[in-house]
Structure formats: structure tokens, C-alpha cells
CSV table of C-alpha atoms and ligand atoms in Angstrom, one decimal:
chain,number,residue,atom,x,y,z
A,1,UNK,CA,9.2,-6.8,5.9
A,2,UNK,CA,13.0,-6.7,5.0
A,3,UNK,CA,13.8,-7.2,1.7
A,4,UNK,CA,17.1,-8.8,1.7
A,5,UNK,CA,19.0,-11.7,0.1
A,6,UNK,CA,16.8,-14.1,1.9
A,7,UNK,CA,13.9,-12.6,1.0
A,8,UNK,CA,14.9,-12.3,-3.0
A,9,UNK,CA,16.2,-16.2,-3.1
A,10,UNK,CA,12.5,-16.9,-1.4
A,11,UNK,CA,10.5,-15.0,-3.8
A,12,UNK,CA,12.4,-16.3,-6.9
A,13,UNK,CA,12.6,-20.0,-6.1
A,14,UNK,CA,8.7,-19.7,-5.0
A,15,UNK,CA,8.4,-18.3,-8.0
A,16,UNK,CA,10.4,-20.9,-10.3
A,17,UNK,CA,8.9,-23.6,-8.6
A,18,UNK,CA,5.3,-21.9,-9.3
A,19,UNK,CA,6.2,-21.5,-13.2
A,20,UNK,CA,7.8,-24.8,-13.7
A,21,UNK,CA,10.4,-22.8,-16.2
A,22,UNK,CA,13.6,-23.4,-16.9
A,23,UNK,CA,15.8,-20.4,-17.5
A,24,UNK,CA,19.2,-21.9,-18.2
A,25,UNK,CA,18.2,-22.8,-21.8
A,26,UNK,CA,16.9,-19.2,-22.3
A,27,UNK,CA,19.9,-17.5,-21.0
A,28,UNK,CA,22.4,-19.8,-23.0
A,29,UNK,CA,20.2,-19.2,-26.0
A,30,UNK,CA,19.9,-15.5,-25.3
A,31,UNK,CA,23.8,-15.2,-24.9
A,32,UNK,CA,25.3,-16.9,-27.4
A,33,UNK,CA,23.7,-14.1,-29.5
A,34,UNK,CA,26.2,-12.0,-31.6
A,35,UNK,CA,25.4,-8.5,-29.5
A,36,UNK,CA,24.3,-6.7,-32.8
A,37,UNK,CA,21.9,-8.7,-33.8
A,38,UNK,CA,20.3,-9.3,-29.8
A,39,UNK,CA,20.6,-4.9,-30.3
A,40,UNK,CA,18.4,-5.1,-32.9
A,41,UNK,CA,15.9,-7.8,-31.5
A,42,UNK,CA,15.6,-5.6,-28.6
A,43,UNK,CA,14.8,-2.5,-30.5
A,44,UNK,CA,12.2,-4.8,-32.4
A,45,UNK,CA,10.7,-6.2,-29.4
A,46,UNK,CA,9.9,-2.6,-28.0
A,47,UNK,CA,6.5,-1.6,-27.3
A,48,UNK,CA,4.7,-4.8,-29.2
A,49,UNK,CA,4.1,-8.4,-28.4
A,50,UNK,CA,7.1,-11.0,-28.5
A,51,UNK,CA,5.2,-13.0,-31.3
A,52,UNK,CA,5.7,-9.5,-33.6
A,53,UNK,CA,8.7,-9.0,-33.0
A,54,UNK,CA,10.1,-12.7,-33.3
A,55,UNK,CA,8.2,-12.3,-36.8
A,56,UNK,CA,10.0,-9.4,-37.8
A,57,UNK,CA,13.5,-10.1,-36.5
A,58,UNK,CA,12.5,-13.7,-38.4
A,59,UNK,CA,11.9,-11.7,-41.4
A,60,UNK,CA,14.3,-9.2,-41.6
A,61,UNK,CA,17.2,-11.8,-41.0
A,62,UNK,CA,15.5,-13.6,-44.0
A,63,UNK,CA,15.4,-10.9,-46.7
A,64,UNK,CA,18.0,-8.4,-45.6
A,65,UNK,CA,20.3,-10.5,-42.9
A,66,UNK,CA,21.1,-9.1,-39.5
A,67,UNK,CA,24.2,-6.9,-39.5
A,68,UNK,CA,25.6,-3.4,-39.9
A,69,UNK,CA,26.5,-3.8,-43.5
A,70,UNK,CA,23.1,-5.9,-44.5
A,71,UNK,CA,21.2,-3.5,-43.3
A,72,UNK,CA,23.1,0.0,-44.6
A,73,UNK,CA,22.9,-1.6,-48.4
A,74,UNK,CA,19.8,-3.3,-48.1
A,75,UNK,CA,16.4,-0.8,-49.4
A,76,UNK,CA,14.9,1.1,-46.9
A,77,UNK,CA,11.8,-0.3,-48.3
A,78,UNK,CA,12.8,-3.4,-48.1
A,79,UNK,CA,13.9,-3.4,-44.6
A,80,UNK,CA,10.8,-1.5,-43.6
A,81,UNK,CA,8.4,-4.2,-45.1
A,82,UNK,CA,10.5,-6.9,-43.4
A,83,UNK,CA,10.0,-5.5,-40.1
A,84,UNK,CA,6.4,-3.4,-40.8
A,85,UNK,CA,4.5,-6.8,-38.6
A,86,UNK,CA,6.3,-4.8,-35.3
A,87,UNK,CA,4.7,-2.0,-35.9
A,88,UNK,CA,5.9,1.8,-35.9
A,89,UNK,CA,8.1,0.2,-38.9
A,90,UNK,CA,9.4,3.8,-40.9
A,91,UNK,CA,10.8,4.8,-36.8
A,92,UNK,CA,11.9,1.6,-36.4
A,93,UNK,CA,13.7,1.1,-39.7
A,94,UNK,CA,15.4,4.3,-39.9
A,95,UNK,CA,16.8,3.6,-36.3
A,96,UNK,CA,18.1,0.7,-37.3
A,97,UNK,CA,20.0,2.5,-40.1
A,98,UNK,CA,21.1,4.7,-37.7
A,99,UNK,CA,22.9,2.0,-35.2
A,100,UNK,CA,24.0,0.1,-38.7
A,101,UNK,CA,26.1,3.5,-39.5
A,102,UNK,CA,27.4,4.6,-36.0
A,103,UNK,CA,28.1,0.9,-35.5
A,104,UNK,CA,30.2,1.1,-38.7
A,105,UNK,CA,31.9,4.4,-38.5
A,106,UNK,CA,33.2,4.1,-34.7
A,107,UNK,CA,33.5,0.1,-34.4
A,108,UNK,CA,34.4,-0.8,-37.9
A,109,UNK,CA,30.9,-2.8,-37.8
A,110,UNK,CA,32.0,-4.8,-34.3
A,111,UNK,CA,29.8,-4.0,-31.7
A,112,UNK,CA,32.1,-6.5,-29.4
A,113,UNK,CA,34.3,-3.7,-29.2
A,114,UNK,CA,32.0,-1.9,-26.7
A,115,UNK,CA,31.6,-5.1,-24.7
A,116,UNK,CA,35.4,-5.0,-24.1
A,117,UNK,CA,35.4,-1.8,-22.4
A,118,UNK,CA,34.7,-1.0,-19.2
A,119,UNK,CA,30.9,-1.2,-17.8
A,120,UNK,CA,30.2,2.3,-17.8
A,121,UNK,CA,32.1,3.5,-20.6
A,122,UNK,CA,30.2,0.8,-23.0
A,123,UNK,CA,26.7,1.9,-21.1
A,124,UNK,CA,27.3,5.3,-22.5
A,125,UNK,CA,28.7,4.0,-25.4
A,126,UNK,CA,25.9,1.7,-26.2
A,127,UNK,CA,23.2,4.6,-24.5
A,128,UNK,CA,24.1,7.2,-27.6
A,129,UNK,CA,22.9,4.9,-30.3
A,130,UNK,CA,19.3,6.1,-31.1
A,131,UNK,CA,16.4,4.0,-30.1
A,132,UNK,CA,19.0,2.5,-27.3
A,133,UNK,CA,17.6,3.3,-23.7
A,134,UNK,CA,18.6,1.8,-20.2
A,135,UNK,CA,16.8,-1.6,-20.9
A,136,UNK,CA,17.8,-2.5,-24.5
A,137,UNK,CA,21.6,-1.3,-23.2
A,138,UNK,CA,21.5,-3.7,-20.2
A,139,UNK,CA,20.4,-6.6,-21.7
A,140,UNK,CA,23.2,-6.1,-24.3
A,141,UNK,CA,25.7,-5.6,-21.9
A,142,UNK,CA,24.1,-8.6,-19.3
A,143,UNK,CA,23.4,-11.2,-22.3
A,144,UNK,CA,26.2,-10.8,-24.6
A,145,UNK,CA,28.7,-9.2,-22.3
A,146,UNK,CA,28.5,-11.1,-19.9
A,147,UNK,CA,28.3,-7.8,-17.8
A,148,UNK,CA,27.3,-6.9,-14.2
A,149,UNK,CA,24.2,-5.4,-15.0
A,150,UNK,CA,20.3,-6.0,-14.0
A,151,UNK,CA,17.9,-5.1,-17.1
A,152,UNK,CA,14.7,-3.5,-16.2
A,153,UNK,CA,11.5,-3.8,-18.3
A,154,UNK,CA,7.6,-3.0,-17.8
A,155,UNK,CA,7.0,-6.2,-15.9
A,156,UNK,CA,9.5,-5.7,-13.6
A,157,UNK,CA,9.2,-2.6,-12.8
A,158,UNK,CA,5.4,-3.3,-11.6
A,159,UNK,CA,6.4,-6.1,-10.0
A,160,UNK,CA,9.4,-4.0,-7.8
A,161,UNK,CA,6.8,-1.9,-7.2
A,162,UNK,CA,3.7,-3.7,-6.1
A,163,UNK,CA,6.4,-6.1,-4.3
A,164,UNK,CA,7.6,-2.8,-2.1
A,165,UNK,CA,11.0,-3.3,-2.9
A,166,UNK,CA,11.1,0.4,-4.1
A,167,UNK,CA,8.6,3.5,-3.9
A,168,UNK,CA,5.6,3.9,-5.9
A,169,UNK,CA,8.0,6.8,-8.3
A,170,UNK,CA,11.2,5.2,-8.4
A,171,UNK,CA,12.8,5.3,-11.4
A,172,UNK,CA,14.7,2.5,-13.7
A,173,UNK,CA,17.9,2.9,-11.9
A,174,UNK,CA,16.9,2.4,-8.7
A,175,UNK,CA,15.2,-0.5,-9.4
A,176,UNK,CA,18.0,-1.8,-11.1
A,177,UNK,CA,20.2,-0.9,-8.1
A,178,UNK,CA,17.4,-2.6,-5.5
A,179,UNK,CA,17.8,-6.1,-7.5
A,180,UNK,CA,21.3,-5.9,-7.8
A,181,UNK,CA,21.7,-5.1,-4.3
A,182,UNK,CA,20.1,-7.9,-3.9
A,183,UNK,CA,21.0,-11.2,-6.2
A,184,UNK,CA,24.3,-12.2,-6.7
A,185,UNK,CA,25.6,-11.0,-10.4
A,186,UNK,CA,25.4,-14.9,-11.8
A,187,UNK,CA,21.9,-14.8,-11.0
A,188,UNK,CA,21.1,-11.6,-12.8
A,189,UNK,CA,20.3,-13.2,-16.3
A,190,UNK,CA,17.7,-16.3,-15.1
A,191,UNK,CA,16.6,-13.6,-12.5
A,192,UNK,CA,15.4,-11.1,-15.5
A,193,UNK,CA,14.1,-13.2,-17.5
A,194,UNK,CA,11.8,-15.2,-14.5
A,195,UNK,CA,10.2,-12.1,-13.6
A,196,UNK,CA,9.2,-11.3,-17.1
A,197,UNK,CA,7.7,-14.2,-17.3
A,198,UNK,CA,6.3,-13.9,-13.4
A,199,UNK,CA,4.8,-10.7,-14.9
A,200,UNK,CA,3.4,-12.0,-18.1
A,201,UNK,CA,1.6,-14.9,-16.3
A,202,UNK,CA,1.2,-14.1,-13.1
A,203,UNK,CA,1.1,-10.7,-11.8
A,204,UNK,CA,0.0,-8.3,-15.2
A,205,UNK,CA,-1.1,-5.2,-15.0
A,206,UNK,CA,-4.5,-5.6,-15.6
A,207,UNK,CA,-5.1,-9.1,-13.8
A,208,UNK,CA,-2.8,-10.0,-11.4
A,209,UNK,CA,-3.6,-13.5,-9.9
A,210,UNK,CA,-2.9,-12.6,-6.2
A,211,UNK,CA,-5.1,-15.2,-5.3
A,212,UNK,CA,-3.2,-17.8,-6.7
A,213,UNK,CA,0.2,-16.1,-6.4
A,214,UNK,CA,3.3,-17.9,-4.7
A,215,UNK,CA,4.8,-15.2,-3.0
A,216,UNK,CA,0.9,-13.1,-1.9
A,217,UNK,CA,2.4,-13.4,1.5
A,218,UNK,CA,5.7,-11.5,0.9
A,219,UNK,CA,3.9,-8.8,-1.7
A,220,UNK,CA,2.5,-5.8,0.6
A,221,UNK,CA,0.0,-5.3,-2.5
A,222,UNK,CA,-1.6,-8.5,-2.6
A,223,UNK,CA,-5.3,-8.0,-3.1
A,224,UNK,CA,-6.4,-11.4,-3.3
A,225,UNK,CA,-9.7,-11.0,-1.4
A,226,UNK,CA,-10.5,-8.0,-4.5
A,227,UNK,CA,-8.6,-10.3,-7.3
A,228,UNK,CA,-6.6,-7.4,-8.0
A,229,UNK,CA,-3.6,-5.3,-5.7
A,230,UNK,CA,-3.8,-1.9,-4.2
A,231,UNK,CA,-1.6,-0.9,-6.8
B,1,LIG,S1,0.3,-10.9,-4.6
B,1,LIG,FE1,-0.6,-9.9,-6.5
B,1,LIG,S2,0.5,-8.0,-6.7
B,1,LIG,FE2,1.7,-9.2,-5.3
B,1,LIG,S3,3.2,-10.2,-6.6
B,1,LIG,FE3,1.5,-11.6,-6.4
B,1,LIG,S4,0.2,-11.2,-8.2
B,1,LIG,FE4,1.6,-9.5,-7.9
């Protein structure tokens, strides 16, 4: 089966329709974020469940306030307590005192001034903060910087997978590279945030619902008759 532009606009409107979601709302919502503070709910949001970190971002913007300076001068305790609901909260709260200061000492505490330079130099930029891989970079650079740039996470990484849009061991960037070869760089911001969701509720790692799935017939992995894919 080819996996071109047809076959991408296919599987997402199949799967849009399926969900019944709206992703405009999300994406305006999403970007009109100032870029630290979307840096920082990234960070939060890794490795726990959205309702977490939403408490903790929720939190910390409460009692210490969500920018370079709040955070160097607020209490380490303080912002470690805010945040603890996220879990791994003494990592988590020294990183963010990390960005704080880097984001202070080389952008005078404006992290716009990355998004105004050129894709790859802010990537690198933005990829030597600690705590600050591929994913949390992208969807900086995609949501507030309007950039270029396709943002990989768990979900869809399985789905690329178990979809055979890339091999069993491919590796963040060429699954980035295989969407955006494929979707057309407006598209990249609904896109992301559909397969999440696609992933969350549809095809997990634990449960897929190939049976019920939209798109079982363009997914080499569907295991409906087993209720769960070869892989
Ligand atoms: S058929 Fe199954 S494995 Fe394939 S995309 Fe759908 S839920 Fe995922």
C-alpha cells in the first residue's frame, strides 16, 4: 500500500470524522500560549497523565507564576510542592530552574527570541536546555512559532509504526520526516494533536480497537479478528 498524500488526508479525515473532534479550538488555544510557559507545560506533561500535569502547571502558575523570573526567586520548595502531583517533582523542579536561568542569561528572559531565528538554529537552541528533547522542542517551535515542524510523541510513534508508514526501529526523526513528507505544513498542528487523541482512544498500546477502527483497512497491523495488532 502506498503511503502518500492521498493516503494521509484518507486516514486523517476517517479519523476526524470517527472522533467527532474539533482541533481548531485546540490549536488556537495551544498557540496563543506565550512559548515559555507551553515549555514548561511540556516538560510537566512528560511521562504522567494530562490530568497531573494540567494540575501542576494549574498550581505552579497559582503560587509561583509561570516565567523565568517567578520561578528563579520563587523557593525551591515551594515550586517543588506546587508541581509534586506530576510526579518526579525534585528532577522536575530543578530543570525548570535550569531553563528559568539559561532562558535569562542568553534571552534576557524572552524565549521569543529563539522563535525568531531560523528553524534549525532555534531547534538546537531550544534542544540544549535540560529536560528539552525533540518532542517538547517541536511543539514549541510548531505551536508558538508557528514553525515547520511535525512533533512526535508515544502515541504517534506506535501509531507510524503499527500504520507501516516507517519500520518497526525507526527513530523520532524519521517519523517526523515520514509525516511531514506527507501533510502539508498548515496541517501539521490539528494533524498532531488528532493522532494523540486517535492513540489515546482508539489505537493504545495495550488495547487497540481494531475492530472498531476507521482506518483497519489501510493499517497493515490490524488484528481485529485477535482484538489486538501484530504489533
Ligand atoms: S487497525 Fe488497530 S493497529 Fe491499526 S490503526 Fe487501527 S487500532 Fe491501530
Amino acid at each position: 500500500m502506498r503511503r502518500d498524500r492521498d493516503w494521509a488526508r484518507k486516514l486523517l479525515s476517517r479519523i476526524r470524522e470517527f472522533l467527532g473532534v474539533e482541533e481548531p479550538e485546540a490549536v488556537r488555544r495551544l498557540s496563543s500560549l506565550d512559548p515559555f510557559k507551553l515549555l514548561v507545560a511540556t516538560v510537566l506533561s512528560q511521562n504522567t497523565s494530562d490530568r497531573n500535569a494540567i494540575a501542576a502547571y494549574e498550581k505552579l502558575e497559582r503560587r509561583v507564576g509561570i516565567a523565568p523570573d517567578a520561578i528563579l526567586r520563587a523557593d525551591p520548595v515551594e515550586v517543588e510542592d506546587a508541581i509534586r502531583i506530576a510526579g518526579l517533582y525534585r528532577q522536575r523542579a530543578a530543570a525548570l530552574r535550569e531553563i528559568a536561568k539559561a532562558v535569562v542569561e542568553r534571552y534576557g528572559g524572552d524565549l521569543r527570541k529563539v522563535l525568531r531565528m531560523p528553524l534549525e538554529e532555534a531547534r538546537r537552541e531550544l534542544l540544549s536546555l535540560p529536560k528539552v528533547g525533540y518532542k517538547t522542542a517541536d511543539i514549541v517551535l510548531l505551536f508558538a512559532g508557528g514553525q515547520p515542524i511535525f512533533p512526535v510523541d508515544t502515541h504517534i510513534s506506535r501509531i507510524s509504526r503499527r500504520l507501516g508508514l516507517v519500520e518497526e526501529g525507526a527513530g523520532y526523526e524519521d517519523i517526523r520526516r515520514a509525516w511531514e513528507e506527507l501533510l502539508d505544513p498548515r496541517e501539521y498542528a490539528a494533524a498532531h494533536l488528532l493522532l494523540i487523541e486517535f492513540g489515546r482512544r482508539v489505537c493504545s498500546a495495550r488495547r487497540p480497537l481494531c475492530g472498531e477502527c476507521p482506518v483497519s483497512d489501510l493499517c497493515p497491523s490490524s488484528g481485529a479478528a485477535r482484538g489486538k495488532p501484530s504489533r
